[in-house]
Amino acid sequence: MEFPTITPGSAPSPGSSREGPGQCVHASCAENFPQFPVACCLACFLNMFANTSESSDDSHSTQTRVRRSKVWEYFEQNLVKADDGFKAVCKYCQIRLSTKSGTSSLMTHISHHCHAIGEADRKRFVATLKKPIENFVFDPQFCRQRMIEFVIHAEIPFNKFEDPYFEPWVQSMQPTLDGVSRQTVRNDCLKKYQRMKQDLQNELQTLDCHVCLTSDKWTSIQNLGYLVITAHYITTDFKIKKKIISFKEVKYPHTGFAIEETLVSCLTEWGIRNKLFTLTVDNASNNTSACEELVYTHKHELMLEGAHLHVRCCAHILNILVQDGMKIIHEGIKKIRELLKHIVSSPSRIQAFNQIAMVNGLPTKCGIALNIPNRWNSTFRMVREALKYKVVLNSYANQNAEIAPNEQEWTKAQSICEFLETFEEATKAVSADRKPTSYMFLPLILSIKDALDNPAWQTSTVLEELAAAMRIKFEKYWGSDIDDPNQHNARRKKKDYDINLGIVIATLLDPRGKGEYVEFFYQKICKNTDQIHTCVNTALVWMKKYFVEYEQRVRRADAYSRAYTSKASDTVGSPVLAKRQLGQEFANFKSSRRKTRAPKSEIDMYFEEDCVEDIENFDILAWWKAHAEKFPVLSTMARDFLAIPLSTVPSESTFSLGGRILGESRSSLTLEMLEALVC
């Protein structure tokens, strides 16, 4: 006869009561059969199953089953009985946790909530919970590829791979991985660049849209000039893409001809000379000359002879506007800066500042960053932070006999902060690189103009002078001006404040505003009614000119598609071909009979429809993708005009007057290697 068993040590001593699930009720059984600490007779055997069926406590079952989880090492061996079942007791903090749902609550407690366990021990415990990857096979080639990606992204110098401690570290993780030399890493980087370049080149050459470029100048520590060229385009599924395609040295002197030569070399190398749509550059005179020379020498390869090729970097102009007023701003916040400078100059003063902050319920700070002369947004952030701690700064100044700003000066600082905030938000908006920005240009210009015309700036001499200085620059670059739609000469005299009509057309392609917003914009900018009508009509004339060009291109593409389809269908049989020919003849017959009323063009239908609702987080690319079938020509236009970038550099760089400088490690690289790593 086989007897069921339970965990050893659970049987009572001989002579004692052994009642309970799986236990003998006769004391004599323990004396006669000490080797069986369970039911030893038929009565006890039946009693065992009866009692077991009545007891269904899951926690008790947890106590008797084998504990495989490593989390039990952190809990007492025996469970503790409570009103709601058995519970596990933490060895470190003595907290009691239910095990009805398994060990997940125990793991959460040890890994996150038990502060009696050191952080290092908790991390070690979490690491033990990770299951090893089954059937893992080490692939050295895949590992090399990942390593090269890390080297490029993190800008790791190649000589780090010859460090005496590098190979032992790698061997400790994967002994079968062979060591790599700096030359091997260099070659791998070049191979990866060549593969990616070929893939991108194929993509650009097969694009059915144009490419917008941005150009920005970099300088090495040897004062060598480089030109970084970035391509911006929107794919057929209306996804915007941005790729650095060239990083070339510019011949000295850096004239417009030298820049134009570098640009043409890049376009030729990539095979996209006939795909160039716009070129966004900063407001340097040599960039203007380069754009004019490019249009003059290659106008037959550009759409409408490059009438609106040159786009000025909006972020750069914003920076010029603000920098012109920085001297006035610095005078208005001089006392605030001096007080902050006094506090951050000593750890004891920072401690005193933090004590006052704690009393006033404000968070303590390790220090307050002072403004940097050539980064105007640092001034904005310094003033914004000082205003949050206004009470603390005033109290500190009183306790330490320092000069604090008076209430009028604090009010002035608040106005300056609000003033600069408008420009910071505008700069960040135009510098976004993962979404279209061209259609946002006109609204941003109006927001800046409203900020400059705000009557609040008339409350003090400093603010009035600040607004006046910036208004002069605003009128210079973004005042009203008109492009003659009948004038194609690339070297015609242009003023600094031309607003590129390509960007205005991008606004016309915003279904939330269309022509109404452009008219509203010119009403705010222009000085008289005649000028408003002239500007609006000029924008519409240019849009129709572009529409005709795109319509011809779409028709050519459709004709090619139909010809290709027809050629492929010839093999099907003559009846199918004859049917299609009859269908085409009937379509021509209908067209000849319906001459009483001219059909509406696609562009007329677009403008006659009501504007769509201006909702939050409106996705203009998604809208055009959804309406591409209804507006095939305009949707093709939208892909080009919405791809126009308003800034040449990332947002953080646009706040600075300082140029982009190559570090020491990259300045020592060859031109080939430098371009491979940057692109």
XYZ file of C-alpha atoms in Angstrom:
679
model
C 0.000 0.000 0.000
C 1.365 3.412 -0.966
C 0.914 6.308 1.395
C 0.724 9.941 0.297
C 3.447 12.127 1.757
C 3.699 15.707 2.897
C 6.645 17.885 3.782
C 8.809 16.233 6.478
C 8.614 17.873 9.842
C 4.916 18.577 9.670
C 3.862 15.452 11.642
C 3.168 15.805 15.372
C 5.227 14.017 17.959
C 4.142 10.519 19.134
C 1.210 10.572 21.497
C 0.050 14.005 20.515
C -3.025 14.899 18.542
C -2.451 14.626 14.836
C -5.729 16.031 13.563
C -5.727 18.013 10.369
C -5.426 17.455 6.645
C -3.297 14.424 5.919
C -2.636 13.617 9.602
C -3.490 10.427 11.571
C -5.993 10.837 14.408
C -4.752 7.816 16.352
C -1.810 8.272 18.675
C -0.972 4.571 18.397
C -0.264 4.935 14.719
C 2.655 7.212 15.475
C 4.056 4.634 17.877
C 3.607 1.664 15.547
C 4.497 3.438 12.293
C 6.944 6.268 13.113
C 8.349 6.093 9.597
C 4.971 7.247 8.180
C 4.104 10.711 9.551
C 0.745 10.575 7.764
C -2.371 8.418 7.592
C -1.517 4.871 8.572
C -4.894 3.148 8.695
C -7.955 3.113 6.492
C -9.891 5.446 8.790
C -7.046 7.921 8.879
C -6.559 7.585 5.134
C -10.210 8.467 4.451
C -10.084 11.227 7.026
C -7.065 12.717 5.266
C -8.963 13.247 1.985
C -12.075 14.515 3.752
C -10.155 17.207 5.601
C -8.106 18.141 2.544
C -11.212 18.782 0.467
C -12.584 21.078 3.143
C -9.370 23.112 3.362
C -8.842 25.251 0.282
C -6.523 27.949 1.571
C -4.264 28.921 -1.322
C -1.737 30.499 0.976
C -1.359 27.218 2.909
C -0.793 25.450 -0.403
C 1.922 27.994 -1.155
C 3.593 27.139 2.131
C 3.683 23.403 1.380
C 4.641 23.452 -2.320
C 8.258 23.657 -3.444
C 9.476 27.266 -3.591
C 11.454 27.776 -6.783
C 11.457 31.597 -6.984
C 14.589 33.359 -5.770
C 12.449 35.989 -4.074
C 11.823 33.578 -1.173
C 15.423 34.140 -0.071
C 14.310 37.595 1.110
C 11.345 36.293 3.155
C 10.949 34.185 6.291
C 10.662 30.432 5.704
C 7.295 30.052 7.428
C 4.178 31.937 6.458
C 2.209 33.813 9.109
C -1.515 33.213 9.483
C -3.710 36.306 9.301
C -7.448 36.964 9.122
C -7.375 37.048 5.323
C -5.038 34.086 4.872
C -1.370 33.226 5.190
C 1.228 35.933 4.505
C 4.944 36.100 3.824
C 7.151 38.181 6.139
C 10.017 40.247 4.704
C 13.286 39.488 6.505
C 14.432 43.113 6.236
C 11.439 45.341 7.011
C 9.051 42.748 8.548
C 6.191 43.797 6.300
C 3.569 41.093 5.639
C 2.452 40.405 2.069
C -0.214 38.103 0.668
C 0.824 35.276 -1.643
C -2.631 34.435 -2.987
C -1.714 35.779 -6.428
C 1.744 34.244 -6.518
C 5.103 35.910 -5.957
C 4.686 39.033 -8.129
C 3.816 41.219 -5.137
C 6.865 39.896 -3.287
C 9.135 40.715 -6.227
C 7.704 44.224 -6.516
C 8.298 44.824 -2.831
C 11.949 43.729 -2.914
C 12.819 45.483 -6.182
C 11.065 48.807 -5.514
C 9.612 49.320 -2.045
C 11.844 47.714 0.590
C 14.090 50.602 1.621
C 15.765 48.447 4.263
C 17.638 46.747 1.419
C 20.483 48.702 -0.149
C 20.097 49.985 -3.704
C 22.954 47.812 -4.938
C 21.303 44.698 -3.481
C 17.976 45.611 -5.069
C 19.608 46.027 -8.485
C 21.379 42.713 -8.031
C 18.060 41.053 -7.258
C 16.392 42.569 -10.329
C 19.290 41.318 -12.448
C 18.729 37.759 -11.212
C 15.120 37.888 -12.431
C 16.162 38.345 -16.065
C 15.837 35.081 -17.913
C 18.745 34.047 -20.127
C 18.104 34.149 -23.874
C 17.496 30.631 -25.115
C 19.358 29.332 -28.158
C 21.495 32.477 -28.377
C 24.204 32.329 -31.045
C 26.869 35.016 -30.986
C 27.287 36.733 -34.369
C 30.600 38.637 -34.571
C 29.603 40.465 -37.769
C 26.375 41.739 -36.245
C 28.332 42.798 -33.159
C 30.775 44.733 -35.364
C 27.912 46.529 -37.092
C 26.399 47.587 -33.779
C 29.791 48.749 -32.560
C 30.302 50.920 -35.659
C 26.872 52.498 -35.150
C 27.877 53.344 -31.587
C 31.232 54.795 -32.708
C 29.558 57.079 -35.247
C 26.698 58.178 -33.010
C 28.816 58.772 -29.889
C 31.745 60.298 -31.832
C 34.255 57.851 -30.332
C 37.868 58.549 -31.455
C 39.359 55.600 -33.325
C 42.445 55.447 -31.092
C 40.244 54.380 -28.166
C 40.204 50.878 -29.670
C 43.948 50.610 -29.086
C 43.606 51.453 -25.416
C 45.225 48.615 -23.375
C 42.095 48.248 -21.246
C 39.604 48.045 -24.120
C 40.295 44.508 -25.366
C 40.322 42.907 -21.873
C 36.966 44.531 -21.201
C 35.509 43.119 -24.433
C 37.025 39.689 -23.746
C 35.373 39.635 -20.320
C 31.967 39.894 -22.009
C 32.596 37.755 -25.110
C 35.860 35.775 -25.237
C 35.271 34.700 -28.850
C 35.199 38.268 -30.175
C 38.444 39.168 -31.904
C 40.035 42.514 -31.148
C 39.687 45.376 -33.630
C 42.261 47.996 -34.551
C 41.666 51.652 -35.324
C 42.222 50.921 -39.021
C 39.572 48.194 -38.958
C 37.075 50.547 -37.321
C 37.920 53.238 -39.869
C 37.354 50.853 -42.780
C 34.083 49.608 -41.300
C 32.840 53.197 -40.963
C 33.682 53.957 -44.589
C 31.980 50.772 -45.812
C 28.835 51.578 -43.853
C 28.830 55.137 -45.229
C 29.217 53.917 -48.820
C 26.337 51.439 -48.419
C 24.032 54.033 -46.892
C 25.062 56.662 -49.441
C 24.229 54.362 -52.342
C 20.829 53.526 -50.855
C 20.018 57.209 -50.307
C 21.295 58.139 -53.763
C 18.958 55.593 -55.340
C 16.067 56.941 -53.283
C 16.724 60.580 -54.230
C 17.158 59.840 -57.925
C 13.874 57.926 -58.109
C 11.873 60.532 -56.186
C 8.824 61.886 -57.997
C 9.122 65.181 -56.111
C 11.706 67.926 -55.655
C 14.341 68.260 -52.932
C 14.811 71.282 -50.680
C 18.325 71.942 -49.389
C 19.773 73.748 -46.401
C 23.360 74.907 -46.293
C 25.340 75.822 -43.193
C 28.969 76.704 -42.643
C 31.209 74.928 -40.126
C 34.754 75.766 -39.053
C 37.546 73.496 -37.831
C 40.068 74.430 -35.138
C 42.506 75.068 -38.013
C 40.050 77.722 -39.313
C 39.180 75.645 -42.374
C 35.689 76.245 -43.742
C 33.242 73.422 -44.427
C 29.789 73.404 -45.964
C 27.226 70.952 -44.631
C 24.342 70.358 -47.037
C 21.103 68.720 -45.890
C 18.304 67.415 -48.113
C 14.653 67.774 -47.073
C 11.829 66.046 -48.937
C 8.413 64.448 -48.457
C 7.859 60.882 -49.628
C 4.879 59.516 -51.546
C 3.279 58.435 -48.266
C 3.637 62.035 -46.996
C 6.447 61.449 -44.517
C 9.001 64.236 -44.177
C 12.654 63.206 -44.325
C 15.898 65.008 -43.580
C 19.323 63.663 -44.614
C 22.805 65.209 -44.500
C 24.188 64.481 -47.956
C 27.459 66.418 -48.054
C 30.179 67.798 -45.806
C 32.744 69.456 -48.067
C 35.599 71.872 -47.540
C 34.994 75.269 -49.166
C 37.902 76.836 -51.003
C 39.297 80.006 -49.497
C 38.224 82.794 -49.800
C 34.654 81.803 -48.991
C 33.034 83.879 -51.697
C 29.656 83.307 -53.267
C 31.347 81.647 -56.259
C 33.205 79.194 -53.981
C 29.985 78.281 -52.173
C 28.081 77.942 -55.456
C 30.793 75.667 -56.826
C 30.559 73.429 -53.752
C 26.762 73.289 -54.038
C 26.816 72.351 -57.727
C 29.446 69.687 -57.043
C 27.166 68.139 -54.412
C 24.091 68.236 -56.671
C 26.038 66.636 -59.518
C 27.491 63.920 -57.291
C 24.036 62.946 -56.066
C 22.363 63.295 -59.481
C 19.677 65.733 -58.305
C 20.507 68.930 -60.200
C 17.077 68.852 -61.864
C 15.315 68.158 -58.544
C 16.490 71.221 -56.586
C 13.493 73.260 -55.381
C 14.711 75.708 -52.724
C 17.925 76.495 -50.867
C 17.706 77.791 -47.298
C 20.773 79.714 -46.097
C 21.569 82.244 -43.389
C 21.643 85.957 -44.081
C 25.311 86.317 -45.094
C 26.131 88.268 -48.248
C 28.207 85.428 -49.729
C 25.213 83.091 -49.398
C 23.045 85.584 -51.271
C 25.665 85.788 -54.026
C 25.864 81.988 -54.177
C 22.090 81.674 -54.645
C 22.061 84.329 -57.364
C 24.954 82.665 -59.184
C 23.303 79.242 -58.898
C 20.061 80.530 -60.406
C 21.850 82.475 -63.130
C 23.983 79.557 -64.326
C 21.467 76.707 -63.864
C 18.076 78.403 -64.303
C 17.006 76.012 -67.074
C 17.275 73.088 -64.648
C 15.149 74.828 -61.992
C 11.379 75.155 -61.800
C 10.259 78.567 -63.093
C 13.944 79.407 -63.509
C 14.490 79.350 -59.749
C 12.258 82.359 -59.096
C 11.969 81.498 -55.397
C 15.012 79.312 -54.867
C 16.609 81.510 -52.195
C 15.021 81.128 -48.742
C 16.501 83.112 -45.869
C 16.931 81.266 -42.584
C 14.072 82.520 -40.431
C 15.774 81.456 -37.202
C 18.887 83.444 -38.133
C 16.836 86.585 -38.751
C 15.039 86.099 -35.426
C 18.426 85.883 -33.758
C 19.527 89.121 -35.433
C 16.363 90.853 -34.232
C 16.883 89.811 -30.624
C 20.638 90.415 -30.581
C 20.045 93.998 -31.695
C 18.065 94.565 -28.526
C 20.303 92.619 -26.138
C 22.333 95.662 -25.060
C 19.128 97.396 -24.043
C 17.877 94.218 -22.323
C 21.110 93.838 -20.350
C 20.695 97.346 -18.957
C 17.154 96.534 -17.865
C 18.184 93.418 -15.902
C 21.584 94.576 -14.670
C 20.676 94.479 -10.949
C 19.173 90.989 -11.227
C 22.288 89.628 -12.877
C 24.629 91.250 -10.354
C 22.630 89.827 -7.441
C 22.638 86.326 -8.962
C 26.348 86.617 -9.704
C 26.976 87.472 -6.039
C 24.984 84.427 -4.845
C 26.547 81.805 -7.128
C 30.100 82.972 -6.386
C 30.195 81.143 -3.037
C 28.806 77.802 -1.725
C 27.895 79.451 1.582
C 25.829 82.086 -0.235
C 24.035 79.409 -2.252
C 23.292 77.614 1.021
C 21.879 80.816 2.522
C 19.791 81.316 -0.625
C 18.423 77.758 -0.368
C 17.517 78.200 3.300
C 15.372 81.208 2.404
C 13.863 79.239 -0.494
C 12.879 76.386 1.846
C 11.207 78.825 4.233
C 9.153 80.166 1.321
C 8.222 76.689 0.096
C 10.383 76.801 -3.027
C 12.726 74.021 -4.187
C 16.414 74.405 -3.439
C 18.931 74.876 -6.233
C 22.555 73.908 -6.738
C 23.003 77.238 -8.475
C 21.353 79.620 -10.913
C 22.886 79.731 -14.381
C 23.946 83.199 -15.483
C 23.372 84.378 -19.020
C 25.986 83.853 -21.718
C 26.673 86.932 -23.876
C 26.328 85.244 -27.293
C 23.286 83.098 -26.381
C 20.247 85.295 -25.945
C 17.986 82.484 -24.737
C 20.262 82.103 -21.694
C 19.234 85.649 -20.724
C 15.581 84.701 -21.028
C 16.048 81.601 -18.871
C 18.023 83.517 -16.251
C 15.326 86.187 -15.943
C 12.547 83.582 -15.903
C 14.272 81.694 -13.079
C 14.926 84.905 -11.134
C 11.252 85.864 -11.327
C 10.282 82.522 -9.766
C 12.591 83.314 -6.837
C 11.735 86.998 -6.600
C 10.747 86.779 -2.906
C 13.878 84.785 -2.084
C 16.183 87.209 -3.898
C 14.642 90.241 -2.202
C 14.906 88.589 1.215
C 18.518 87.535 0.586
C 19.473 91.051 -0.493
C 17.919 92.548 2.656
C 19.687 90.083 4.954
C 23.081 90.509 3.298
C 23.032 94.243 2.544
C 22.998 93.689 -1.213
C 21.240 95.838 -3.778
C 17.987 94.270 -4.973
C 15.814 95.411 -7.892
C 12.919 97.617 -6.875
C 9.336 96.770 -7.779
C 9.448 98.809 -10.970
C 12.575 96.962 -12.102
C 10.970 93.601 -11.322
C 7.971 94.622 -13.434
C 10.341 95.565 -16.234
C 12.047 92.170 -15.940
C 8.653 90.445 -16.148
C 7.880 92.329 -19.358
C 11.291 91.461 -20.822
C 10.720 87.802 -19.956
C 7.329 87.770 -21.678
C 8.848 89.604 -24.625
C 11.701 87.120 -25.083
C 9.386 84.145 -24.584
C 7.606 85.006 -27.833
C 10.893 84.860 -29.712
C 12.026 81.646 -28.038
C 8.788 79.880 -28.967
C 9.023 81.199 -32.528
C 12.647 80.069 -32.868
C 11.841 76.570 -31.633
C 8.848 76.351 -33.975
C 10.759 77.272 -37.149
C 13.688 75.014 -36.199
C 11.631 71.820 -35.947
C 13.054 69.214 -38.319
C 10.560 66.344 -38.060
C 7.499 68.210 -39.281
C 6.723 70.869 -41.903
C 7.447 74.469 -40.909
C 6.958 76.543 -44.069
C 3.182 76.903 -43.657
C 3.685 78.287 -40.133
C 5.840 81.209 -41.293
C 3.129 83.851 -41.763
C 1.411 83.183 -38.391
C 4.795 83.419 -36.654
C 5.572 86.717 -38.361
C 2.258 88.139 -37.175
C 2.844 86.967 -33.601
C 6.225 88.725 -33.592
C 4.745 91.893 -35.084
C 2.001 91.924 -32.446
C 4.646 91.523 -29.739
C 6.608 94.485 -31.101
C 3.465 96.632 -31.433
C 2.199 95.773 -27.945
C 1.292 98.999 -26.072
C 2.836 97.495 -22.927
C 6.276 98.361 -24.282
C 5.401 102.064 -24.028
C 5.333 101.911 -20.224
C 9.084 102.441 -19.829
C 11.920 103.983 -21.803
C 13.932 100.760 -21.838
C 11.108 98.641 -23.238
C 10.163 101.299 -25.762
C 13.754 101.496 -27.019
C 13.937 97.703 -27.157
C 10.801 97.376 -29.277
C 11.865 100.245 -31.531
C 15.303 98.719 -32.213
C 13.808 95.348 -33.092
C 11.020 96.883 -35.170
C 13.617 98.456 -37.472
C 15.135 95.046 -38.185
C 11.685 93.524 -38.600
C 10.746 96.045 -41.277
C 14.086 95.498 -42.995
C 13.645 91.750 -43.383
C 9.907 91.129 -43.211
C 8.211 94.316 -44.264
C 5.877 94.194 -47.255
C 7.346 93.817 -50.712
C 6.100 92.507 -54.014
C 7.571 90.079 -56.535
C 6.680 90.847 -60.128
C 5.183 87.600 -61.483
C 6.316 88.504 -65.010
C 9.938 89.061 -64.032
C 12.275 86.048 -64.194
C 15.667 87.736 -64.166
C 17.568 86.087 -61.325
C 19.854 89.091 -60.917
C 17.119 91.675 -60.474
C 17.646 94.017 -57.542
C 16.041 92.545 -54.414
C 15.655 94.160 -51.033
C 16.580 92.514 -47.750
C 12.969 92.263 -46.664
C 11.614 90.126 -49.508
C 9.240 87.484 -48.178
C 9.809 84.397 -50.303
C 6.540 83.726 -52.099
C 7.243 80.015 -52.030
C 6.569 80.193 -48.292
C 3.413 82.238 -48.909
C 2.203 79.530 -51.298
C 2.878 76.960 -48.569
C 0.443 78.946 -46.408
C -2.093 78.933 -49.249
C -1.811 75.137 -49.184
C -2.861 75.055 -45.536
C -6.540 73.981 -45.769
C -7.350 75.752 -42.503
C -6.698 79.216 -43.938
C -6.080 79.072 -47.691
C -6.349 82.488 -49.336
C -8.224 84.038 -46.429
C -5.235 83.816 -44.095
C -2.867 85.249 -46.704
C -5.233 88.190 -47.153
C -5.446 88.588 -43.369
C -1.632 88.540 -43.167
C -1.163 91.294 -45.739
C -3.857 93.400 -44.078
C -1.738 93.341 -40.922
C 1.544 93.974 -42.752
C 0.735 96.343 -45.617
C 0.059 100.046 -45.225
C -2.781 100.604 -47.698
C -5.600 98.742 -49.417
C -4.054 98.805 -52.879
C -0.902 97.173 -51.582
C -2.958 94.461 -49.847
C -4.770 93.521 -53.065
C -1.542 93.629 -55.055
C 0.280 91.325 -52.632
C -2.588 88.816 -52.438
C -3.076 88.749 -56.205
C 0.664 88.373 -56.771
C 0.755 85.345 -54.472
C -2.220 83.780 -56.284
C -0.685 84.446 -59.710
C 2.541 82.727 -58.692
C 0.600 79.798 -57.256
C -1.253 79.341 -60.554
C 2.052 79.487 -62.437
C 3.376 76.677 -60.265
C 0.090 74.790 -60.646
C 0.441 74.786 -64.446
C 3.968 73.389 -64.164
C 2.909 70.646 -61.754
C -0.192 69.836 -63.807
C 1.969 69.177 -66.856
C 4.281 66.998 -64.816
C 1.385 64.971 -63.373
C -0.105 64.528 -66.845
C 3.219 63.319 -68.217
C 3.476 60.829 -65.366
C -0.101 59.634 -66.004
C 0.539 59.335 -69.725
C 3.638 57.257 -69.074
C 1.688 55.075 -66.654
C -1.131 54.541 -69.169
C 1.326 53.787 -71.958
C 3.144 51.277 -69.793
C -0.145 49.649 -68.763
C -1.391 49.580 -72.342
C 1.844 48.013 -73.540
C 1.615 45.351 -70.877
C -2.014 44.619 -71.742
C -1.278 44.078 -75.443
C -0.342 40.516 -74.627
C -3.779 39.870 -73.160
C -5.489 39.937 -76.538
C -6.933 42.258 -79.142
C -10.527 42.296 -77.779
C -9.380 43.974 -74.545
C -7.300 46.511 -76.450
C -10.170 47.301 -78.827
C -12.534 47.829 -75.900
C -10.173 50.335 -74.314
C -9.753 52.196 -77.586
C -13.529 52.481 -77.962
C -13.766 53.747 -74.410
C -11.199 56.440 -75.130
C -13.000 57.448 -78.338
C -16.281 57.790 -76.427
C -14.568 59.912 -73.770
C -13.246 62.219 -76.500
C -16.729 62.386 -78.045
C -18.287 63.412 -74.718
C -15.607 66.032 -74.224
C -16.270 67.569 -77.634
C -20.028 67.722 -76.960
C -19.687 69.479 -73.606
C -18.319 72.823 -74.671
C -21.129 74.909 -73.272
C -19.504 75.193 -69.830
C -15.801 75.056 -68.997
C -15.017 72.573 -66.211
C -13.649 73.893 -62.937
C -9.974 73.426 -62.411
C -8.587 71.615 -59.405
C -7.200 74.822 -57.920
C -10.609 76.555 -58.210
C -12.322 73.655 -56.468
C -9.765 73.813 -53.647
C -10.287 77.511 -52.971
C -14.078 77.320 -53.286
C -14.371 74.673 -50.588
C -14.734 75.861 -47.005
C -11.644 75.912 -44.828
C -11.294 72.925 -42.541
C -11.644 73.318 -38.803
C -8.531 74.518 -36.998
C -8.115 71.749 -34.439
C -5.257 71.250 -32.007
C -2.328 69.163 -33.314
C -3.601 69.422 -36.876
C -1.527 67.189 -39.172
C -1.282 68.937 -42.523
C 0.582 66.058 -44.181
C -2.097 63.585 -43.106
C -4.766 65.883 -44.584
C -3.054 66.075 -47.961
C -2.451 62.342 -47.970
C -6.170 61.766 -47.396
C -7.094 64.208 -50.205
C -4.384 63.231 -52.708
C -6.873 61.457 -54.962
C -9.230 64.443 -54.980
C -6.436 66.989 -55.566
C -3.672 65.080 -57.394
C -1.849 68.186 -58.661
C -2.146 70.261 -55.495
C -1.102 67.322 -53.318
C 2.027 66.978 -55.463
C 2.666 70.699 -54.998
C 2.116 70.361 -51.262
C 4.872 67.753 -50.992
C 7.380 70.271 -52.351
C 6.198 73.499 -50.726
C 5.646 71.961 -47.290
C 9.157 70.487 -47.383
C 10.752 73.963 -47.454
C 12.733 74.330 -44.190
C 12.744 77.689 -42.413
C 15.971 77.065 -40.503
C 19.414 75.771 -41.436
C 20.414 74.478 -37.991
C 18.877 72.617 -34.999
C 16.914 74.743 -32.547
C 19.551 74.887 -29.799
C 22.144 76.333 -32.209
C 19.803 79.064 -33.423
C 19.971 80.944 -30.121
C 23.704 81.548 -30.493
C 25.782 83.982 -32.517
C 28.708 81.569 -32.341
C 29.352 79.409 -35.383
C 29.431 75.638 -35.538
C 32.952 74.422 -34.736
C 34.445 70.965 -35.273
C 36.062 69.401 -32.214
C 39.725 68.529 -31.965
C 39.271 64.819 -32.735
C 37.216 65.392 -35.886
C 39.370 68.279 -37.095
C 42.274 65.834 -37.408
C 40.387 63.466 -39.741
C 40.764 63.258 -43.507
C 38.064 64.875 -45.651
C 36.767 61.465 -46.725
C 36.504 60.168 -43.172
C 35.031 63.433 -41.890
C 32.231 63.379 -44.448
C 31.521 59.715 -43.718
C 31.124 60.337 -39.981
C 29.060 63.523 -40.304
C 26.752 62.245 -43.047
